[in-house]
PDB file of C-alpha atoms and ligand atoms in Angstrom:
ATOM      1  CA  UNK G   1       4.037  67.539  94.596  1.00 47.00           C
ATOM      2  CA  UNK G   2       2.146  68.310  97.761  1.00 54.00           C
ATOM      3  CA  UNK G   3      -1.317  69.389  98.800  1.00 60.00           C
ATOM      4  CA  UNK G   4      -2.856  68.327  95.529  1.00 65.00           C
ATOM      5  CA  UNK G   5      -6.288  69.607  96.535  1.00 77.00           C
ATOM      6  CA  UNK G   6      -4.889  73.091  96.918  1.00 93.00           C
ATOM      7  CA  UNK G   7      -4.924  75.175  93.799  1.00 97.00           C
ATOM      8  CA  UNK G   8      -3.023  77.990  95.496  1.00 98.00           C
ATOM      9  CA  UNK G   9      -0.941  77.484  98.621  1.00 98.00           C
ATOM     10  CA  UNK G  10       1.094  80.311 100.125  1.00 98.00           C
ATOM     11  CA  UNK G  11       3.126  79.827 103.281  1.00 97.00           C
ATOM     12  CA  UNK G  12       4.820  82.906 104.725  1.00 98.00           C
ATOM     13  CA  UNK G  13       4.986  84.454 101.275  1.00 98.00           C
ATOM     14  CA  UNK G  14       6.436  87.952 100.896  1.00 98.00           C
ATOM     15  CA  UNK G  15       7.292  90.067  97.899  1.00 98.00           C
ATOM     16  CA  UNK G  16       9.761  92.904  98.414  1.00 97.00           C
ATOM     17  CA  UNK G  17      11.147  95.483  96.027  1.00 95.00           C
ATOM     18  CA  UNK G  18      14.073  97.265  97.624  1.00 94.00           C
ATOM     19  CA  UNK G  19      12.908  98.295 101.070  1.00 93.00           C
ATOM     20  CA  UNK G  20       9.220  98.169 100.117  1.00 95.00           C
ATOM     21  CA  UNK G  21       7.125  95.169 101.091  1.00 96.00           C
ATOM     22  CA  UNK G  22       4.401  94.688  98.462  1.00 97.00           C
ATOM     23  CA  UNK G  23       2.876  91.743 100.307  1.00 97.00           C
ATOM     24  CA  UNK G  24       4.188  90.467 103.606  1.00 96.00           C
ATOM     25  CA  UNK G  25       4.092  87.062 105.248  1.00 96.00           C
ATOM     26  CA  UNK G  26       0.939  85.783 103.572  1.00 98.00           C
ATOM     27  CA  UNK G  27      -0.538  82.382 104.465  1.00 98.00           C
ATOM     28  CA  UNK G  28      -3.364  81.572 102.082  1.00 98.00           C
ATOM     29  CA  UNK G  29      -4.863  78.456 100.526  1.00 98.00           C
ATOM     30  CA  UNK G  30      -7.447  78.090  97.776  1.00 98.00           C
ATOM     31  CA  UNK G  31      -9.196  74.789  97.123  1.00 96.00           C
ATOM     32  CA  UNK G  32     -10.615  73.497  93.853  1.00 93.00           C
ATOM     33  CA  UNK G  33     -14.261  74.327  94.514  1.00 94.00           C
ATOM     34  CA  UNK G  34     -13.720  77.719  96.145  1.00 97.00           C
ATOM     35  CA  UNK G  35     -14.510  81.169  94.748  1.00 98.00           C
ATOM     36  CA  UNK G  36     -12.531  83.912  96.465  1.00 98.00           C
ATOM     37  CA  UNK G  37     -12.858  87.647  96.366  1.00 98.00           C
ATOM     38  CA  UNK G  38      -9.766  89.673  97.295  1.00 98.00           C
ATOM     39  CA  UNK G  39     -10.717  93.098  98.605  1.00 98.00           C
ATOM     40  CA  UNK G  40      -8.547  96.043  99.528  1.00 97.00           C
ATOM     41  CA  UNK G  41      -7.815  99.692  98.739  1.00 96.00           C
ATOM     42  CA  UNK G  42      -5.519 100.846  95.942  1.00 95.00           C
ATOM     43  CA  UNK G  43      -1.935  99.838  96.598  1.00 96.00           C
ATOM     44  CA  UNK G  44      -2.870  97.118  99.104  1.00 97.00           C
ATOM     45  CA  UNK G  45      -0.998  94.470  97.127  1.00 97.00           C
ATOM     46  CA  UNK G  46      -3.951  92.790  95.401  1.00 97.00           C
ATOM     47  CA  UNK G  47      -2.365  92.665  91.951  1.00 96.00           C
ATOM     48  CA  UNK G  48       0.895  91.442  93.461  1.00 97.00           C
ATOM     49  CA  UNK G  49      -0.983  88.619  95.184  1.00 98.00           C
ATOM     50  CA  UNK G  50      -2.757  87.708  91.937  1.00 97.00           C
ATOM     51  CA  UNK G  51       0.476  87.737  89.942  1.00 96.00           C
ATOM     52  CA  UNK G  52       1.958  85.331  92.488  1.00 97.00           C
ATOM     53  CA  UNK G  53      -1.089  83.107  92.010  1.00 97.00           C
ATOM     54  CA  UNK G  54      -0.666  83.404  88.237  1.00 96.00           C
ATOM     55  CA  UNK G  55       2.979  82.232  88.307  1.00 95.00           C
ATOM     56  CA  UNK G  56       3.997  85.624  86.965  1.00 93.00           C
ATOM     57  CA  UNK G  57       5.943  86.594  90.055  1.00 95.00           C
ATOM     58  CA  UNK G  58       8.179  84.670  92.435  1.00 96.00           C
ATOM     59  CA  UNK G  59       8.043  85.268  96.183  1.00 97.00           C
ATOM     60  CA  UNK G  60      11.022  87.010  97.741  1.00 97.00           C
ATOM     61  CA  UNK G  61      10.461  84.822 100.778  1.00 97.00           C
ATOM     62  CA  UNK G  62       8.241  81.899 101.713  1.00 97.00           C
ATOM     63  CA  UNK G  63       6.797  78.860  99.981  1.00 97.00           C
ATOM     64  CA  UNK G  64       4.443  79.116  97.014  1.00 97.00           C
ATOM     65  CA  UNK G  65       2.750  76.055  95.520  1.00 97.00           C
ATOM     66  CA  UNK G  66       0.440  76.399  92.511  1.00 97.00           C
ATOM     67  CA  UNK G  67      -1.589  73.381  91.350  1.00 96.00           C
ATOM     68  CA  UNK G  68       0.623  71.186  93.504  1.00 95.00           C
ATOM     69  CA  UNK G  69       3.849  72.469  91.957  1.00 95.00           C
ATOM     70  CA  UNK G  70       6.410  74.418  93.901  1.00 96.00           C
ATOM     71  CA  UNK G  71       7.264  77.745  92.317  1.00 95.00           C
ATOM     72  CA  UNK G  72      11.014  77.994  91.935  1.00 92.00           C
ATOM     73  CA  UNK G  73      11.275  74.271  91.241  1.00 92.00           C
ATOM     74  CA  UNK G  74       8.837  73.911  88.380  1.00 90.00           C
ATOM     75  CA  UNK G  75       8.666  75.170  84.814  1.00 91.00           C
ATOM     76  CA  UNK G  76       6.261  78.115  84.970  1.00 90.00           C
ATOM     77  CA  UNK G  77       5.744  77.923  81.210  1.00 88.00           C
ATOM     78  CA  UNK G  78       4.114  74.529  81.676  1.00 88.00           C
ATOM     79  CA  UNK G  79       2.082  75.805  84.575  1.00 92.00           C
ATOM     80  CA  UNK G  80       0.695  79.010  83.039  1.00 88.00           C
ATOM     81  CA  UNK G  81      -1.697  77.403  80.526  1.00 87.00           C
ATOM     82  CA  UNK G  82      -3.373  75.707  83.498  1.00 93.00           C
ATOM     83  CA  UNK G  83      -4.074  79.137  84.951  1.00 95.00           C
ATOM     84  CA  UNK G  84      -6.486  81.622  83.396  1.00 94.00           C
ATOM     85  CA  UNK G  85      -5.360  85.159  84.157  1.00 92.00           C
ATOM     86  CA  UNK G  86      -7.343  88.204  83.184  1.00 91.00           C
ATOM     87  CA  UNK G  87      -5.983  91.696  83.816  1.00 87.00           C
ATOM     88  CA  UNK G  88      -5.937  95.226  82.436  1.00 81.00           C
ATOM     89  CA  UNK G  89      -2.250  94.748  81.606  1.00 81.00           C
ATOM     90  CA  UNK G  90      -3.218  91.906  79.279  1.00 81.00           C
ATOM     91  CA  UNK G  91      -5.946  93.959  77.605  1.00 81.00           C
ATOM     92  CA  UNK G  92      -3.422  96.647  76.725  1.00 82.00           C
ATOM     93  CA  UNK G  93      -1.280  94.167  74.807  1.00 85.00           C
ATOM     94  CA  UNK G  94      -4.030  93.043  72.435  1.00 89.00           C
ATOM     95  CA  UNK G  95      -3.834  94.452  68.894  1.00 89.00           C
ATOM     96  CA  UNK G  96      -7.053  96.412  68.167  1.00 91.00           C
ATOM     97  CA  UNK G  97      -7.496  94.704  64.789  1.00 92.00           C
ATOM     98  CA  UNK G  98      -7.528  91.222  66.321  1.00 91.00           C
ATOM     99  CA  UNK G  99     -10.825  89.406  65.792  1.00 93.00           C
ATOM    100  CA  UNK G 100     -12.683  88.439  68.949  1.00 94.00           C
ATOM    101  CA  UNK G 101     -13.165  84.803  67.899  1.00 93.00           C
ATOM    102  CA  UNK G 102      -9.491  84.416  66.959  1.00 90.00           C
ATOM    103  CA  UNK G 103      -8.415  86.019  70.200  1.00 92.00           C
ATOM    104  CA  UNK G 104     -10.276  83.386  72.201  1.00 92.00           C
ATOM    105  CA  UNK G 105      -9.245  80.448  70.004  1.00 89.00           C
ATOM    106  CA  UNK G 106      -5.565  81.423  70.020  1.00 85.00           C
ATOM    107  CA  UNK G 107      -5.410  81.132  73.816  1.00 83.00           C
ATOM    108  CA  UNK G 108      -5.489  77.376  73.180  1.00 70.00           C
ATOM    109  CA  UNK G 109      -2.257  77.509  71.189  1.00 68.00           C
ATOM    110  CA  UNK G 110      -0.238  78.222  74.288  1.00 58.00           C
ATOM    111  CA  UNK G 111      -1.348  74.854  75.622  1.00 50.00           C
ATOM    112  CA  UNK G 112      -0.634  72.931  72.472  1.00 45.00           C
ATOM    113  CA  UNK G 113       2.647  74.754  72.056  1.00 42.00           C
ATOM    114  CA  UNK G 114       2.323  74.891  68.304  1.00 43.00           C
ATOM    115  CA  UNK G 115       0.780  77.071  65.620  1.00 50.00           C
ATOM    116  CA  UNK G 116      -1.674  75.712  63.106  1.00 55.00           C
ATOM    117  CA  UNK G 117      -2.629  77.160  59.749  1.00 48.00           C
ATOM    118  CA  UNK G 118      -6.311  76.480  60.226  1.00 53.00           C
ATOM    119  CA  UNK G 119      -8.248  76.582  63.412  1.00 54.00           C
ATOM    120  CA  UNK G 120      -9.358  73.278  64.646  1.00 70.00           C
ATOM    121  CA  UNK G 121     -13.107  72.994  64.263  1.00 72.00           C
ATOM    122  CA  UNK G 122     -13.493  71.871  67.858  1.00 76.00           C
ATOM    123  CA  UNK G 123     -11.484  74.828  69.116  1.00 85.00           C
ATOM    124  CA  UNK G 124     -13.663  77.237  67.175  1.00 87.00           C
ATOM    125  CA  UNK G 125     -16.757  75.582  68.552  1.00 90.00           C
ATOM    126  CA  UNK G 126     -15.441  75.810  72.087  1.00 90.00           C
ATOM    127  CA  UNK G 127     -14.516  79.473  71.630  1.00 93.00           C
ATOM    128  CA  UNK G 128     -18.015  80.265  70.389  1.00 94.00           C
ATOM    129  CA  UNK G 129     -19.548  78.345  73.280  1.00 94.00           C
ATOM    130  CA  UNK G 130     -17.470  80.356  75.749  1.00 94.00           C
ATOM    131  CA  UNK G 131     -18.399  83.630  74.058  1.00 95.00           C
ATOM    132  CA  UNK G 132     -22.004  82.450  74.287  1.00 93.00           C
ATOM    133  CA  UNK G 133     -21.605  81.669  77.976  1.00 91.00           C
ATOM    134  CA  UNK G 134     -20.533  85.270  78.473  1.00 91.00           C
ATOM    135  CA  UNK G 135     -23.343  86.571  76.281  1.00 91.00           C
ATOM    136  CA  UNK G 136     -21.187  87.888  73.411  1.00 94.00           C
ATOM    137  CA  UNK G 137     -21.317  85.144  70.785  1.00 95.00           C
ATOM    138  CA  UNK G 138     -22.557  87.720  68.266  1.00 96.00           C
ATOM    139  CA  UNK G 139     -19.260  89.603  68.566  1.00 96.00           C
ATOM    140  CA  UNK G 140     -17.049  86.749  67.331  1.00 95.00           C
ATOM    141  CA  UNK G 141     -16.308  88.451  63.993  1.00 96.00           C
ATOM    142  CA  UNK G 142     -15.797  91.956  65.393  1.00 96.00           C
ATOM    143  CA  UNK G 143     -12.331  93.333  66.062  1.00 95.00           C
ATOM    144  CA  UNK G 144     -11.207  93.902  69.640  1.00 94.00           C
ATOM    145  CA  UNK G 145     -10.702  97.612  69.016  1.00 95.00           C
ATOM    146  CA  UNK G 146     -14.392  98.134  68.207  1.00 96.00           C
ATOM    147  CA  UNK G 147     -15.666  96.610  71.469  1.00 95.00           C
ATOM    148  CA  UNK G 148     -17.000  98.484  74.467  1.00 91.00           C
ATOM    149  CA  UNK G 149     -15.075  98.172  77.731  1.00 88.00           C
ATOM    150  CA  UNK G 150     -17.591  95.663  79.074  1.00 89.00           C
ATOM    151  CA  UNK G 151     -17.442  93.555  75.923  1.00 93.00           C
ATOM    152  CA  UNK G 152     -13.642  93.566  76.140  1.00 93.00           C
ATOM    153  CA  UNK G 153     -13.715  92.333  79.700  1.00 91.00           C
ATOM    154  CA  UNK G 154     -16.047  89.506  78.768  1.00 93.00           C
ATOM    155  CA  UNK G 155     -13.890  88.604  75.754  1.00 94.00           C
ATOM    156  CA  UNK G 156     -10.838  88.352  78.002  1.00 93.00           C
ATOM    157  CA  UNK G 157     -12.681  86.115  80.440  1.00 93.00           C
ATOM    158  CA  UNK G 158     -13.753  83.826  77.580  1.00 93.00           C
ATOM    159  CA  UNK G 159     -10.141  83.774  76.434  1.00 93.00           C
ATOM    160  CA  UNK G 160      -8.913  82.952  79.928  1.00 91.00           C
ATOM    161  CA  UNK G 161     -11.367  80.025  80.047  1.00 92.00           C
ATOM    162  CA  UNK G 162     -10.383  78.673  76.619  1.00 91.00           C
ATOM    163  CA  UNK G 163      -7.551  76.498  77.951  1.00 87.00           C
ATOM    164  CA  UNK G 164      -9.937  74.938  80.498  1.00 90.00           C
ATOM    165  CA  UNK G 165      -7.769  76.250  83.345  1.00 94.00           C
ATOM    166  CA  UNK G 166      -7.813  74.810  86.843  1.00 95.00           C
ATOM    167  CA  UNK G 167      -7.882  78.284  88.306  1.00 97.00           C
ATOM    168  CA  UNK G 168      -9.283  81.559  86.995  1.00 97.00           C
ATOM    169  CA  UNK G 169      -7.741  84.826  88.217  1.00 97.00           C
ATOM    170  CA  UNK G 170      -9.550  88.095  87.548  1.00 96.00           C
ATOM    171  CA  UNK G 171      -7.924  91.421  88.394  1.00 95.00           C
ATOM    172  CA  UNK G 172     -10.596  94.124  88.748  1.00 94.00           C
ATOM    173  CA  UNK G 173     -12.687  93.010  85.776  1.00 92.00           C
ATOM    174  CA  UNK G 174     -15.410  95.567  86.536  1.00 91.00           C
ATOM    175  CA  UNK G 175     -13.046  98.559  86.585  1.00 88.00           C
ATOM    176  CA  UNK G 176     -14.100 101.220  84.089  1.00 85.00           C
ATOM    177  CA  UNK G 177     -17.527  99.722  83.393  1.00 89.00           C
ATOM    178  CA  UNK G 178     -20.732 101.728  83.567  1.00 89.00           C
ATOM    179  CA  UNK G 179     -23.526 100.578  85.878  1.00 92.00           C
ATOM    180  CA  UNK G 180     -25.173  98.349  83.272  1.00 91.00           C
ATOM    181  CA  UNK G 181     -21.853  96.855  82.240  1.00 90.00           C
ATOM    182  CA  UNK G 182     -20.932  96.170  85.847  1.00 93.00           C
ATOM    183  CA  UNK G 183     -24.255  94.551  86.647  1.00 94.00           C
ATOM    184  CA  UNK G 184     -24.045  92.389  83.559  1.00 92.00           C
ATOM    185  CA  UNK G 185     -20.515  91.269  84.423  1.00 93.00           C
ATOM    186  CA  UNK G 186     -21.482  90.545  88.027  1.00 95.00           C
ATOM    187  CA  UNK G 187     -24.335  88.364  86.746  1.00 95.00           C
ATOM    188  CA  UNK G 188     -22.036  86.459  84.366  1.00 93.00           C
ATOM    189  CA  UNK G 189     -19.450  85.943  87.091  1.00 95.00           C
ATOM    190  CA  UNK G 190     -22.182  84.767  89.397  1.00 97.00           C
ATOM    191  CA  UNK G 191     -23.268  82.129  86.860  1.00 95.00           C
ATOM    192  CA  UNK G 192     -19.667  81.017  86.588  1.00 94.00           C
ATOM    193  CA  UNK G 193     -19.256  80.904  90.371  1.00 96.00           C
ATOM    194  CA  UNK G 194     -22.350  78.736  90.720  1.00 96.00           C
ATOM    195  CA  UNK G 195     -21.250  76.336  87.974  1.00 95.00           C
ATOM    196  CA  UNK G 196     -19.714  73.295  89.715  1.00 94.00           C
ATOM    197  CA  UNK G 197     -17.582  72.600  86.636  1.00 92.00           C
ATOM    198  CA  UNK G 198     -16.056  76.080  86.636  1.00 94.00           C
ATOM    199  CA  UNK G 199     -12.466  76.412  87.858  1.00 95.00           C
ATOM    200  CA  UNK G 200     -11.452  77.734  91.265  1.00 97.00           C
ATOM    201  CA  UNK G 201     -11.753  81.504  90.972  1.00 98.00           C
ATOM    202  CA  UNK G 202     -10.063  84.514  92.546  1.00 98.00           C
ATOM    203  CA  UNK G 203     -11.617  87.908  91.859  1.00 98.00           C
ATOM    204  CA  UNK G 204      -9.796  91.082  92.843  1.00 97.00           C
ATOM    205  CA  UNK G 205     -11.844  94.204  93.453  1.00 94.00           C
ATOM    206  CA  UNK G 206     -12.066  97.219  95.720  1.00 90.00           C
ATOM    207  CA  UNK G 207     -15.841  97.381  95.713  1.00 94.00           C
ATOM    208  CA  UNK G 208     -18.075  95.084  97.769  1.00 96.00           C
ATOM    209  CA  UNK G 209     -20.853  95.910  95.261  1.00 96.00           C
ATOM    210  CA  UNK G 210     -18.925  93.855  92.708  1.00 96.00           C
ATOM    211  CA  UNK G 211     -18.981  90.605  94.692  1.00 97.00           C
ATOM    212  CA  UNK G 212     -20.949  88.153  92.532  1.00 97.00           C
ATOM    213  CA  UNK G 213     -23.468  85.917  94.293  1.00 97.00           C
ATOM    214  CA  UNK G 214     -22.000  82.433  94.593  1.00 97.00           C
ATOM    215  CA  UNK G 215     -18.594  83.574  95.775  1.00 98.00           C
ATOM    216  CA  UNK G 216     -17.672  81.627  98.881  1.00 98.00           C
ATOM    217  CA  UNK G 217     -14.592  83.170 100.468  1.00 98.00           C
ATOM    218  CA  UNK G 218     -12.954  86.542 100.998  1.00 98.00           C
ATOM    219  CA  UNK G 219      -9.482  87.813 101.733  1.00 98.00           C
ATOM    220  CA  UNK G 220      -9.118  91.403 102.928  1.00 98.00           C
ATOM    221  CA  UNK G 221      -5.792  93.048 102.240  1.00 98.00           C
ATOM    222  CA  UNK G 222      -4.335  96.266 103.581  1.00 97.00           C
ATOM    223  CA  UNK G 223      -0.788  97.528 103.064  1.00 97.00           C
ATOM    224  CA  UNK G 224       0.368  94.115 101.924  1.00 97.00           C
ATOM    225  CA  UNK G 225      -0.985  92.300 104.981  1.00 97.00           C
ATOM    226  CA  UNK G 226      -4.068  90.159 105.462  1.00 98.00           C
ATOM    227  CA  UNK G 227      -6.720  91.812 107.661  1.00 98.00           C
ATOM    228  CA  UNK G 228      -9.036  88.786 107.568  1.00 98.00           C
ATOM    229  CA  UNK G 229      -9.695  85.721 105.426  1.00 98.00           C
ATOM    230  CA  UNK G 230     -12.186  82.882 105.362  1.00 98.00           C
ATOM    231  CA  UNK G 231     -15.832  82.317 104.518  1.00 98.00           C
ATOM    232  CA  UNK G 232     -17.340  85.386 102.856  1.00 97.00           C
ATOM    233  CA  UNK G 233     -20.075  86.024 105.425  1.00 95.00           C
ATOM    234  CA  UNK G 234     -17.688  85.622 108.364  1.00 97.00           C
ATOM    235  CA  UNK G 235     -15.042  87.893 106.902  1.00 98.00           C
ATOM    236  CA  UNK G 236     -17.205  90.609 105.405  1.00 97.00           C
ATOM    237  CA  UNK G 237     -18.123  92.557 108.526  1.00 97.00           C
ATOM    238  CA  UNK G 238     -18.259  96.308 109.150  1.00 97.00           C
ATOM    239  CA  UNK G 239     -15.335  95.991 111.529  1.00 97.00           C
ATOM    240  CA  UNK G 240     -13.079  94.141 109.067  1.00 98.00           C
ATOM    241  CA  UNK G 241     -14.087  96.338 106.161  1.00 97.00           C
ATOM    242  CA  UNK G 242     -13.486  99.538 108.154  1.00 97.00           C
ATOM    243  CA  UNK G 243     -10.052  98.284 109.165  1.00 98.00           C
ATOM    244  CA  UNK G 244      -9.217  97.359 105.569  1.00 98.00           C
ATOM    245  CA  UNK G 245     -10.226 100.719 104.103  1.00 97.00           C
ATOM    246  CA  UNK G 246      -9.130 102.701 107.163  1.00 96.00           C
ATOM    247  CA  UNK G 247     -12.398 104.520 107.741  1.00 96.00           C
ATOM    248  CA  UNK G 248     -15.671 103.785 109.503  1.00 97.00           C
ATOM    249  CA  UNK G 249     -17.830 101.947 107.000  1.00 97.00           C
ATOM    250  CA  UNK G 250     -21.388 100.783 107.072  1.00 97.00           C
ATOM    251  CA  UNK G 251     -22.065  97.486 105.346  1.00 97.00           C
ATOM    252  CA  UNK G 252     -25.423  96.281 104.088  1.00 96.00           C
ATOM    253  CA  UNK G 253     -26.495  93.058 102.521  1.00 94.00           C
ATOM    254  CA  UNK G 254     -29.530  93.254 100.259  1.00 93.00           C
ATOM    255  CA  UNK G 255     -30.512  89.867  98.895  1.00 93.00           C
ATOM    256  CA  UNK G 256     -27.252  88.272  97.853  1.00 93.00           C
ATOM    257  CA  UNK G 257     -25.409  91.528  97.162  1.00 97.00           C
ATOM    258  CA  UNK G 258     -23.302  93.753  99.411  1.00 97.00           C
ATOM    259  CA  UNK G 259     -23.228  97.529  99.679  1.00 97.00           C
ATOM    260  CA  UNK G 260     -20.875  99.751 101.657  1.00 96.00           C
ATOM    261  CA  UNK G 261     -20.617 103.440 102.473  1.00 96.00           C
ATOM    262  CA  UNK G 262     -18.971 105.662 105.028  1.00 96.00           C
ATOM    263  CA  UNK G 263     -20.722 105.738 108.379  1.00 92.00           C
ATOM    264  CA  UNK G 264     -22.616 108.923 109.051  1.00 85.00           C
ATOM    265  CA  UNK G 265     -20.993 110.926 111.862  1.00 77.00           C
ATOM    266  CA  UNK G 266     -22.963 111.200 115.104  1.00 67.00           C
ATOM    267  CA  UNK G 267     -24.834 114.331 116.215  1.00 55.00           C
TER     268      UNK G 267
HETATM  269  N1  ADP D 301       8.145  97.079  91.178  1.00 54.68           N
HETATM  270  C1  ADP D 301       7.727  97.748  92.246  1.00 54.68           C
HETATM  271  N2  ADP D 301       8.594  98.387  93.066  1.00 54.68           N
HETATM  272  C2  ADP D 301       8.185  99.054  94.159  1.00 54.68           C
HETATM  273  N3  ADP D 301       6.901  99.150  94.527  1.00 54.68           N
HETATM  274  C3  ADP D 301       5.992  98.556  93.769  1.00 54.68           C
HETATM  275  C4  ADP D 301       6.324  97.818  92.588  1.00 54.68           C
HETATM  276  N4  ADP D 301       5.195  97.325  92.051  1.00 54.68           N
HETATM  277  C5  ADP D 301       4.190  97.738  92.856  1.00 54.68           C
HETATM  278  N5  ADP D 301       4.650  98.468  93.882  1.00 54.68           N
HETATM  279  C6  ADP D 301       3.878  99.038  94.978  1.00 54.68           C
HETATM  280  O1  ADP D 301       3.391  97.955  95.729  1.00 54.68           O
HETATM  281  C7  ADP D 301       2.120  98.251  96.264  1.00 54.68           C
HETATM  282  C8  ADP D 301       1.141  97.173  95.911  1.00 54.68           C
HETATM  283  O2  ADP D 301       0.865  97.223  94.532  1.00 54.68           O
HETATM  284  P1  ADP D 301      -0.307  96.381  93.853  1.00 54.68           P
HETATM  285  O3  ADP D 301      -0.112  94.943  94.139  1.00 54.68           O
HETATM  286  O4  ADP D 301      -0.358  96.778  92.424  1.00 54.68           O
HETATM  287  O5  ADP D 301      -1.578  96.925  94.637  1.00 54.68           O
HETATM  288  P2  ADP D 301      -3.143  96.912  94.260  1.00 54.68           P
HETATM  289  O6  ADP D 301      -3.329  95.988  93.121  1.00 54.68           O
HETATM  290  O7  ADP D 301      -3.817  96.444  95.504  1.00 54.68           O
HETATM  291  O8  ADP D 301      -3.528  98.315  93.941  1.00 54.68           O
HETATM  292  C9  ADP D 301       1.724  99.613  95.731  1.00 54.68           C
HETATM  293  O9  ADP D 301       1.971 100.563  96.732  1.00 54.68           O
HETATM  294  C10 ADP D 301       2.669  99.792  94.544  1.00 54.68           C
HETATM  295  O10 ADP D 301       2.958 101.154  94.332  1.00 54.68           O
HETATM  296 MG1   MG D 302      -4.190  96.261  91.263  1.00 54.68          MG
END
């Protein structure tokens, strides 16, 4: 055990596949009460970084500690229930006839490591409370296949929270949502970010518009390397954003939301 306050601790972490470096030489720490957004273009290595943080991937090089445990020396199967991971890859594996309520409740079984014939009443109550927190309690008896994309995303977040994880990892949860769906998700994630009892959170996105109010830190990633990291307002500058997305960008903050677009050319 070391650095017990650090939920995620990467020291010189790299992931290589053949001659390709997916992420290179990353130093990054996440503390219990922090809410991070990871921003970068397609292919920057965001998902790779999140899979490292989710104990789904081992570093090729460097030291990775998750929840105080060193990856490579700890049983990742014991670690994973303490981490709530939410990704499109996961969504694709869910049978369409699975009931929403059951889907959330069953996330708890991984923790207990056993199957039960009947759902524990407390588990069911907790699942409903989580669905309620995400505004979809009324969908508990619907099947996953009948949900809209936005409802699916919120179901998966409720599921990820079911085990009361110490860290919540969200890989592009707003991808594929329409404007209303995105705004609703941003509002829910903002509530979660502002809840002092909520777990440390890492949200991956490539849109600054999707940064929920209440998020505290940002990490900008380009071609597997960190462009900048630290407090959100320090890191999110036109200069850093332009470097990250490799084009001149204009950044605006309206209220507690961010907006970006390409800079108009002079003349
Ligand atoms: N198994 C693999 N072998 C080689 N390259 C890979 C592999 N997995 C991902 N990549 C590449 O690594 C880069 C980073 O991928 P990823 O972490 O998914 O980026 P992002 O989530 O930011 O879009 C991409 O260029 C991707 O094509
Ligand atoms: Mg990705």
